[in-house]
Tab-separated table of C-alpha atoms in Angstrom:
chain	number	residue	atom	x	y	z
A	1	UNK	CA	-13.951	-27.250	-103.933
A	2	UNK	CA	-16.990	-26.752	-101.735
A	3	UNK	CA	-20.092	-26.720	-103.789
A	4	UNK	CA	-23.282	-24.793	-103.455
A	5	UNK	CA	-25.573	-26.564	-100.842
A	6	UNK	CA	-22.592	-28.767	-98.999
A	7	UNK	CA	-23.048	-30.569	-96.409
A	8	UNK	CA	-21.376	-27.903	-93.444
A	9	UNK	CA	-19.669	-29.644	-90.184
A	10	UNK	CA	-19.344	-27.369	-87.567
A	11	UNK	CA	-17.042	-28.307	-84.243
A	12	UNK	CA	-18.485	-27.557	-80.956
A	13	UNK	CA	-21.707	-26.828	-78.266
A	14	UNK	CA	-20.821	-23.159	-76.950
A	15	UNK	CA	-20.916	-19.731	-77.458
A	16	UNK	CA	-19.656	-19.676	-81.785
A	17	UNK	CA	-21.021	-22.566	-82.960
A	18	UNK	CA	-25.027	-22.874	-82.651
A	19	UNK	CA	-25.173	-19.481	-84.299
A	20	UNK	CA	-22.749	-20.432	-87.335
A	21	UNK	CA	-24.415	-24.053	-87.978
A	22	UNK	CA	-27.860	-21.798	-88.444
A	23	UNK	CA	-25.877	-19.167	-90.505
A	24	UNK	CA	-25.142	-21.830	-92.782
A	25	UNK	CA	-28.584	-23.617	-92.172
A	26	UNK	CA	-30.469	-20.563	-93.204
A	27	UNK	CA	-28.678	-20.669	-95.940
A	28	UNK	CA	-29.690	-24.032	-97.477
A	29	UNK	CA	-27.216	-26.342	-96.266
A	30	UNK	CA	-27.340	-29.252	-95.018
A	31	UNK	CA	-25.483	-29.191	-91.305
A	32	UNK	CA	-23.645	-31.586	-89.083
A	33	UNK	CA	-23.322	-30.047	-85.624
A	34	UNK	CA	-20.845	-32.228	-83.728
A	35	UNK	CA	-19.717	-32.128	-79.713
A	36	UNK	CA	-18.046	-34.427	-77.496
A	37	UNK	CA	-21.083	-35.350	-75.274
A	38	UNK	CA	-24.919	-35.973	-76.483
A	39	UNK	CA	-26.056	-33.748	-73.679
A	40	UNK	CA	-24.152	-30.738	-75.342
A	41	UNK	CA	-25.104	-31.244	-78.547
A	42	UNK	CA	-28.734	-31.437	-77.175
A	43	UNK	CA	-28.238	-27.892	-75.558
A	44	UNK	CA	-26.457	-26.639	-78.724
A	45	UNK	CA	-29.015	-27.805	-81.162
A	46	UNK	CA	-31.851	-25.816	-78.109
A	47	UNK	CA	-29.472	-22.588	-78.905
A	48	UNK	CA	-29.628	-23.224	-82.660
A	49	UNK	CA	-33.332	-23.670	-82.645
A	50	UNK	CA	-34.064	-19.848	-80.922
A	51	UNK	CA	-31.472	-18.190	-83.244
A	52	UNK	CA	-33.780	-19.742	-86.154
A	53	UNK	CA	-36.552	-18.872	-84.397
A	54	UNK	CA	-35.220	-14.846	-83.900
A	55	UNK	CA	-34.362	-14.704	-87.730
A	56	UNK	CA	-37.672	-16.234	-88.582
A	57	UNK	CA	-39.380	-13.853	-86.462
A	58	UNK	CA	-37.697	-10.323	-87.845
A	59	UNK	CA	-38.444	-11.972	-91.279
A	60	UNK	CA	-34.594	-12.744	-92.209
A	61	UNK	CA	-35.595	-16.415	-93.123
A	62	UNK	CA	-37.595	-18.989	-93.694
A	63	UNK	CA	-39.934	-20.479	-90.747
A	64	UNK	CA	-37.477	-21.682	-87.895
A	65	UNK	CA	-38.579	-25.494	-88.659
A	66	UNK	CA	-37.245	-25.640	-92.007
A	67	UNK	CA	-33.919	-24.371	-90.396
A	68	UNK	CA	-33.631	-26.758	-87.787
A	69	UNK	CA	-34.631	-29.612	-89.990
A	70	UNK	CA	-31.711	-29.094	-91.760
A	71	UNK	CA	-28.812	-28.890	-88.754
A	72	UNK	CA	-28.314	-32.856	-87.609
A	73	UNK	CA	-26.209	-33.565	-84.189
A	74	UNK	CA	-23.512	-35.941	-83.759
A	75	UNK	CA	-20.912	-37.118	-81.118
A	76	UNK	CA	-19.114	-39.544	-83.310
A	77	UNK	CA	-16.492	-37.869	-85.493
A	78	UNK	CA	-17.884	-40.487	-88.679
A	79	UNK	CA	-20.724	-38.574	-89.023
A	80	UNK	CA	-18.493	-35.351	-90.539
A	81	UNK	CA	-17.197	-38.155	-93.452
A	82	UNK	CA	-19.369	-36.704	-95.950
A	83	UNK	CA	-18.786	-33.021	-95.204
A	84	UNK	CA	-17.627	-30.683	-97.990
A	85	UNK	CA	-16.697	-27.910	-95.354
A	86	UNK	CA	-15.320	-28.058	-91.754
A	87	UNK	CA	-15.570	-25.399	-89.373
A	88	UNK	CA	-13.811	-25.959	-85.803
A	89	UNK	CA	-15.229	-24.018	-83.138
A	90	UNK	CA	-14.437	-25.824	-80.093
A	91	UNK	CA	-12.694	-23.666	-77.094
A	92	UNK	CA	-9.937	-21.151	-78.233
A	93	UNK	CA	-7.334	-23.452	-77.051
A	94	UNK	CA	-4.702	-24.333	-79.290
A	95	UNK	CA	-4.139	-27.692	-78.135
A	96	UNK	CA	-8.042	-28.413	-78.253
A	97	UNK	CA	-7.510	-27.209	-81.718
A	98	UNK	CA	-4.986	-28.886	-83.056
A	99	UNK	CA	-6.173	-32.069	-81.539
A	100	UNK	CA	-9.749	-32.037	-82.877
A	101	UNK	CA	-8.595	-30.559	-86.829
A	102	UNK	CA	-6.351	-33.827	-86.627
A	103	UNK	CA	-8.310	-36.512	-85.556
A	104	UNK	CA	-11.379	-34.783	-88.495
A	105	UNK	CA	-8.390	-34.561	-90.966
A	106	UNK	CA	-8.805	-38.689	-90.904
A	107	UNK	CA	-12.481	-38.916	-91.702
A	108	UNK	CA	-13.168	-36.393	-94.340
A	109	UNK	CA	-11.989	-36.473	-97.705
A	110	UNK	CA	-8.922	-34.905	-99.123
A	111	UNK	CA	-10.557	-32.355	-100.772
A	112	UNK	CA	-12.756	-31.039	-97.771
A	113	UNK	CA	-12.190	-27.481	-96.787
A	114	UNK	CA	-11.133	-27.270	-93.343
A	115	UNK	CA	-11.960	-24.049	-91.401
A	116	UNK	CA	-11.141	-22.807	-88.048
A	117	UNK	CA	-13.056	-20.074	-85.980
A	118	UNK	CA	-10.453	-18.781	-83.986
A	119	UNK	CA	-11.024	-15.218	-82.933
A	120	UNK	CA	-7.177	-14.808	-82.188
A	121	UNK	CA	-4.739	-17.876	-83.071
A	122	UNK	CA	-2.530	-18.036	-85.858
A	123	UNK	CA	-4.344	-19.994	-88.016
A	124	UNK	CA	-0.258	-21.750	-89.252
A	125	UNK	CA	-0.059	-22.920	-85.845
A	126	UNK	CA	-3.232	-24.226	-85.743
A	127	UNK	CA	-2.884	-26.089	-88.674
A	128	UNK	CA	0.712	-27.100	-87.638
A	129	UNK	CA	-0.073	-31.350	-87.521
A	130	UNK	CA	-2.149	-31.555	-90.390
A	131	UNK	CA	-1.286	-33.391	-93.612
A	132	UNK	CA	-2.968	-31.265	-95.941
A	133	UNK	CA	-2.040	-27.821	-94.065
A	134	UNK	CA	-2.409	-26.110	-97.819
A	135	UNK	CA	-6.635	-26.326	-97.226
A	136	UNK	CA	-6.957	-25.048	-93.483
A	137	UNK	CA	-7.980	-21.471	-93.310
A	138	UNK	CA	-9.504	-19.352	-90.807
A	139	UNK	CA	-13.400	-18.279	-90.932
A	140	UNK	CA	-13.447	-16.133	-87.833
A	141	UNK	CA	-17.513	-15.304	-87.417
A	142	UNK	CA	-18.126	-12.775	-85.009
A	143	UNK	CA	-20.613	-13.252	-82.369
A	144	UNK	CA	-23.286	-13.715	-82.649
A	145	UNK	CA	-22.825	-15.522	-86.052
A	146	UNK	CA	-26.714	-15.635	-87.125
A	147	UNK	CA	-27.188	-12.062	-86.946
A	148	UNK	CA	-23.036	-10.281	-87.638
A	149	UNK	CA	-22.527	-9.730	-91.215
A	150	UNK	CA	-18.643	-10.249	-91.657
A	151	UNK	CA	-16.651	-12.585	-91.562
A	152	UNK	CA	-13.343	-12.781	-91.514
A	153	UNK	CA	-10.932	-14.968	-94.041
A	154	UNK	CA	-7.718	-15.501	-93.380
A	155	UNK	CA	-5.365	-18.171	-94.556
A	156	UNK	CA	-1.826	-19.066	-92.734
A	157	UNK	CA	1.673	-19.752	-94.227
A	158	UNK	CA	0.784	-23.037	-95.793
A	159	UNK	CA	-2.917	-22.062	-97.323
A	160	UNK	CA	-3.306	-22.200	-100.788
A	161	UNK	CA	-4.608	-19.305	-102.365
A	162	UNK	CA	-7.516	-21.241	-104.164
A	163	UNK	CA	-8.630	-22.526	-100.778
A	164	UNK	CA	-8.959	-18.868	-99.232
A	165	UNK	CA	-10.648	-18.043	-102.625
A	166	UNK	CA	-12.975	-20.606	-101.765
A	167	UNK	CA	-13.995	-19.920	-98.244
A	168	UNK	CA	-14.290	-16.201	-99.167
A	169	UNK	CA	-17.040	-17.318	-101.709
A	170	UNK	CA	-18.700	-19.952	-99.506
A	171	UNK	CA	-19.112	-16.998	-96.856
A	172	UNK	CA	-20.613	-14.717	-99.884
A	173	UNK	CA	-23.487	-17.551	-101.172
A	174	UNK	CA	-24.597	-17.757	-97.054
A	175	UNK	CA	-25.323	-14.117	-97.264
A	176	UNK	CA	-22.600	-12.838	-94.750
A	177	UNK	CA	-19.967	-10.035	-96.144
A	178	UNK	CA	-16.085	-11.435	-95.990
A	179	UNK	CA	-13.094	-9.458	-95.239
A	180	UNK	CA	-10.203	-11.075	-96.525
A	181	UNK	CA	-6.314	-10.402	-95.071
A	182	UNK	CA	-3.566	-10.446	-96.903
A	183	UNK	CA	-1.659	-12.297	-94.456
A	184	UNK	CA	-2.587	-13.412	-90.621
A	185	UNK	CA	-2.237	-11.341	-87.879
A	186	UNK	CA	-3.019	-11.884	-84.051
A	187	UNK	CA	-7.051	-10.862	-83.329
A	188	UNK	CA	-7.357	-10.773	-86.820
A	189	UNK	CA	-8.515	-7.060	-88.163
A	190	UNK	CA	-11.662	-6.568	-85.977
A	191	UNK	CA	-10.708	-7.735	-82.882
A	192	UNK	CA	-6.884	-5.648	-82.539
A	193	UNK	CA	-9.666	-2.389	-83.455
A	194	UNK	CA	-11.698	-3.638	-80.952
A	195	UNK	CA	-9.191	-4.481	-78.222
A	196	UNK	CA	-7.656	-1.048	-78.635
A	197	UNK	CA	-10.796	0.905	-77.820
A	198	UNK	CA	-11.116	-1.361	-74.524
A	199	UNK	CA	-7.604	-1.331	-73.582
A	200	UNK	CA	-8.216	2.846	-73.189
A	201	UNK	CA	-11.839	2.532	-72.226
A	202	UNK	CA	-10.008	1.024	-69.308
A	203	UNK	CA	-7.852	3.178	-68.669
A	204	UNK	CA	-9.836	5.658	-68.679
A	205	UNK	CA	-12.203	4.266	-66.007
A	206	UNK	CA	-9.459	3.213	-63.919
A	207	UNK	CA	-7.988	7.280	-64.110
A	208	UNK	CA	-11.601	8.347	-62.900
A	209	UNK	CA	-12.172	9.976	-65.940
A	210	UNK	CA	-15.278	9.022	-66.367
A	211	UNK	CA	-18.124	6.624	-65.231
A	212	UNK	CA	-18.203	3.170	-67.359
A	213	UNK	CA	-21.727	4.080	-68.411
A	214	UNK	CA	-20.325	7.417	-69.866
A	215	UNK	CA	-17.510	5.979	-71.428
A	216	UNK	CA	-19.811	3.599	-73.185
A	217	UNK	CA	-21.829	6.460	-73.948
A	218	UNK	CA	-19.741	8.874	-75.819
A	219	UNK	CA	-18.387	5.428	-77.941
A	220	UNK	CA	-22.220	4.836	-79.523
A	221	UNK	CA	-23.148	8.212	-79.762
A	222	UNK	CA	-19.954	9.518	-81.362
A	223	UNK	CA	-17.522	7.651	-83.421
A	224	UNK	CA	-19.702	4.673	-82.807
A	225	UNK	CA	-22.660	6.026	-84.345
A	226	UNK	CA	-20.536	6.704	-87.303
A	227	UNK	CA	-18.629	3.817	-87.929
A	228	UNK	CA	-21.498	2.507	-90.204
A	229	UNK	CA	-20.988	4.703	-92.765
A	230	UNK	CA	-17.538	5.676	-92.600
A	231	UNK	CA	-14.526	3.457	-91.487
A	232	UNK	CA	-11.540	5.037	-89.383
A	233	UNK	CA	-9.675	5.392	-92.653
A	234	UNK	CA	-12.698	6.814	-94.710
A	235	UNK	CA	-13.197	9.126	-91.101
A	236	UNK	CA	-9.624	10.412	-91.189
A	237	UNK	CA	-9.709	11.282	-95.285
A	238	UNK	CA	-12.849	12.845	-94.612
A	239	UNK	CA	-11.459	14.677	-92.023
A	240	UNK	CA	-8.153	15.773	-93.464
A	241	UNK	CA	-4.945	13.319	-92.509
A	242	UNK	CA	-3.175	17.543	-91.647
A	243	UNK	CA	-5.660	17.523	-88.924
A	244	UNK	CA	-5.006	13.576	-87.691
A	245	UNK	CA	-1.404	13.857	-88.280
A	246	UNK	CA	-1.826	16.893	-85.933
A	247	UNK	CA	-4.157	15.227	-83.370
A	248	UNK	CA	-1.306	12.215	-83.076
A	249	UNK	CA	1.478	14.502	-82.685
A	250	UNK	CA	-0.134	15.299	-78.701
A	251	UNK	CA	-2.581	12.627	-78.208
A	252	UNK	CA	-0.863	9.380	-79.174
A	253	UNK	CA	1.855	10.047	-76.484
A	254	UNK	CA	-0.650	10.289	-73.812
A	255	UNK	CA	-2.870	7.249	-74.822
A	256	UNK	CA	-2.691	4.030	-72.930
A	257	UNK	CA	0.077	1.861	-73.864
A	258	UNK	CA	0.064	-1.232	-71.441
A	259	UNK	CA	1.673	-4.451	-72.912
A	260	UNK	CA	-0.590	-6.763	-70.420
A	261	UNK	CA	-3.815	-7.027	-69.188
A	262	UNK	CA	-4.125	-3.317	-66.577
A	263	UNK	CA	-4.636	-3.882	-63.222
A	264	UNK	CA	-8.381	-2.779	-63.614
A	265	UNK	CA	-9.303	-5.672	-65.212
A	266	UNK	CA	-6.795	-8.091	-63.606
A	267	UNK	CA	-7.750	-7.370	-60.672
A	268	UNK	CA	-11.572	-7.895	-61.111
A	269	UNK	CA	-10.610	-11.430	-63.166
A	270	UNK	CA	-8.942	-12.503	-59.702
A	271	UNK	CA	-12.010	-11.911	-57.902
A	272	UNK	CA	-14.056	-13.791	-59.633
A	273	UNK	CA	-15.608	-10.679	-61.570
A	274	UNK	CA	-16.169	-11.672	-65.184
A	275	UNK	CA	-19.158	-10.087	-66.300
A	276	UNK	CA	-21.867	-10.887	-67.518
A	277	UNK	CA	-21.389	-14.760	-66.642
A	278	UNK	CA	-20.613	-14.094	-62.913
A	279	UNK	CA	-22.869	-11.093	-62.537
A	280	UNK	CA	-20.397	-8.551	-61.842
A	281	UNK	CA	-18.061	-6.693	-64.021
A	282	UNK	CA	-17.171	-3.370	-65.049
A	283	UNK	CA	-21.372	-3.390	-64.476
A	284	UNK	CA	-23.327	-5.246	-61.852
A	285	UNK	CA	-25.183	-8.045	-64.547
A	286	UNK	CA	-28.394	-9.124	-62.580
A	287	UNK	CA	-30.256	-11.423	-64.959
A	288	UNK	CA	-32.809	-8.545	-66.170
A	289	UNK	CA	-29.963	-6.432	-67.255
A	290	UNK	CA	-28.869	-9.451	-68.866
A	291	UNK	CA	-31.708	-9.864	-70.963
A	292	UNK	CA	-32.307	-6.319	-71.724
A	293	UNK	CA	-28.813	-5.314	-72.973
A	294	UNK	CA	-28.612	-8.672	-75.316
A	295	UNK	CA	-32.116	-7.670	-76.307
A	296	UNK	CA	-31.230	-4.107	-77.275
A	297	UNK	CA	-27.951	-5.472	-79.439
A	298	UNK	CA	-29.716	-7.626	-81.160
A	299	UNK	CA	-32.346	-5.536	-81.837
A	300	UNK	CA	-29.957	-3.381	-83.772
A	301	UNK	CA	-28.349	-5.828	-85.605
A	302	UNK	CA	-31.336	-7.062	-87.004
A	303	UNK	CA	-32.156	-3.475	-87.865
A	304	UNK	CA	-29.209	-3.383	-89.627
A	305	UNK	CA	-29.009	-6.498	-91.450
A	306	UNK	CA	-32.534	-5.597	-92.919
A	307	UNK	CA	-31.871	-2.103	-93.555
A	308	UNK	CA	-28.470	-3.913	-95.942
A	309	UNK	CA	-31.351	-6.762	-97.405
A	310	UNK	CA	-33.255	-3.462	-98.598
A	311	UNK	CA	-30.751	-2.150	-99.873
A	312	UNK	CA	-29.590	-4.740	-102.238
A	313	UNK	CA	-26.541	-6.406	-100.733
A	314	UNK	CA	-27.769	-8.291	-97.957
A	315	UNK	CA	-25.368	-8.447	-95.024
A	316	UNK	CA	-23.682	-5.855	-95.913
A	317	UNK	CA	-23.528	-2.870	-93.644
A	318	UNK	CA	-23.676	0.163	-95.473
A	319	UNK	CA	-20.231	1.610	-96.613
């Protein structure tokens, strides 16, 4: 079992895991934030250090020194031996995966919770090589990890039930909210919600139905807006399931349905247009636009985290 104030490894330099060593930092433990190269970790433990600096800042935890004190960088894997709790975050690459779990699996002790972060792999295939397969689960943080509340918990066919118990808990006593599944599905249960929308935001572009800043538009001013305070589930009781039963009888038929990625965003992968990273997207991303639009989301999740702290049950977005 992972005690209260562990010693946290956490597996990789990019996007995931700077934000959930300080998640975990902020909380009081003790971190071990480990990469393949020093120059990485260097750059990782730079990313950590403004993400303690932000929450510092907006007053969601202690002075950003005291944080980074706490979150140590390594490139050997005998620097995790001591960890009570391991959370892989290297590429979502289930090769990378497997071959990084397996070569921690023979530092740590037996009784070290393994984690993985994926935001879409199974986490029994993931876990297929280990020895100890009954104490891998999935703790799939959503980015960014300092500032999103939930996270989810999932564990795969060979998890034992105490283990998810456990990781559920651990993600409770750092403050975050977790959303345990039953059993494992692909994307988890935020990202198949999430991926829907997009899948007929596109679709809806591509038809010329609207501009992409109006589709993005009528998401966070309607149902977006809402979401909140009332799930899809909570929406559609509130609404009456006669009137969504009635709604799906002539709008599901018409709704996008494509099985692979549409040639809308195919095509703009093939040339090279990724978003934010390459400057061009569904938006032009000059650096500016950059900064204002990650500036504006996190400006509302902090809102929102300390709107939750107010209201008793930090982390938690309002239900």
């Amino acid at each position: 079992m992972s005690e209260r104030g562990a010693t946290i490894a956490v597996l990789g330099t990019g996007t995931m895991a700077p934000g959930i060593a300080v998640a975990f930092a902020a909380a009081g433990h003790p971190v071990v934030l480990w990469g393949r190269s020093a120059a990485r970790v260097a750059a990782a433990l730079a990313t950590a250090g403004a993400m303690a600096g932000l929450l510092a800042d907006e007053g969601l935890a202690e002075p950003a020194d005291g944080v980074v004190a706490r979150i140590a960088g390594a490139t050997a894997l005998v620097a995790l031996s001591g960890a009570g709790v391991v959370v892989e975050a290297v590429s979502e690459d289930l090769a990378a995966k497997r071959e990084v779990l397996t070569a921690v699996e023979a530092v740590v002790s037996p009784a070290t919770l393994l984690a993985t972060s994926t935001s879409g792999l199974r986490v029994t295939d993931i876990g297929a090589g280990l020895l100890h397969r009954d104490r891998l689960v999935a703790l799939h943080f959503w980015n960014p990890a300092h500032l999103m509340p939930i996270v989810e918990v999932a564990g795969g066919e060979h998890a034992a039930a105490d283990r998810v118990a456990e990781a559920a808990e651990l993600v409770r006593a750092i403050g975050k909210v977790p959303v345990v599944l039953h059993h494992e599905v692909l994307g988890f249960l935020g990202t198949r919600m999430q991926q829907a929308v997009v899948r007929e935001a596109i679709a809806l572009l591509a038809a010329g139905v609207a501009s992409a800043a109006d589709i993005d538009l009528a998401v966070r001013t309607s149902f977006g807006i809402r979401f909140p305070a009332t799930g899809p589930l909570e929406s559609a009781d509130l609404t009456g399931l006669d009137v969504i039963a009635a709604i799906h009888t002539y709008l599901l038929p018409d709704l996008d349905r494509s099985t692979a990625p549409q040639p809308a965003l195919a095509g703009r992968v093939a040339r090279g247009e990724l978003g934010a990273k390459s400057g061009r997207g569904f938006y032009d991303w000059p650096a500016e636009r950059v900064a204002e639009v990650v500036g504006r989301r996190d400006r509302e999740l902090v809102r929102r985290v300390r709107l939750a702290a107010t209201e008793g049950h930090r982390g938690e977005v309002a239900r």
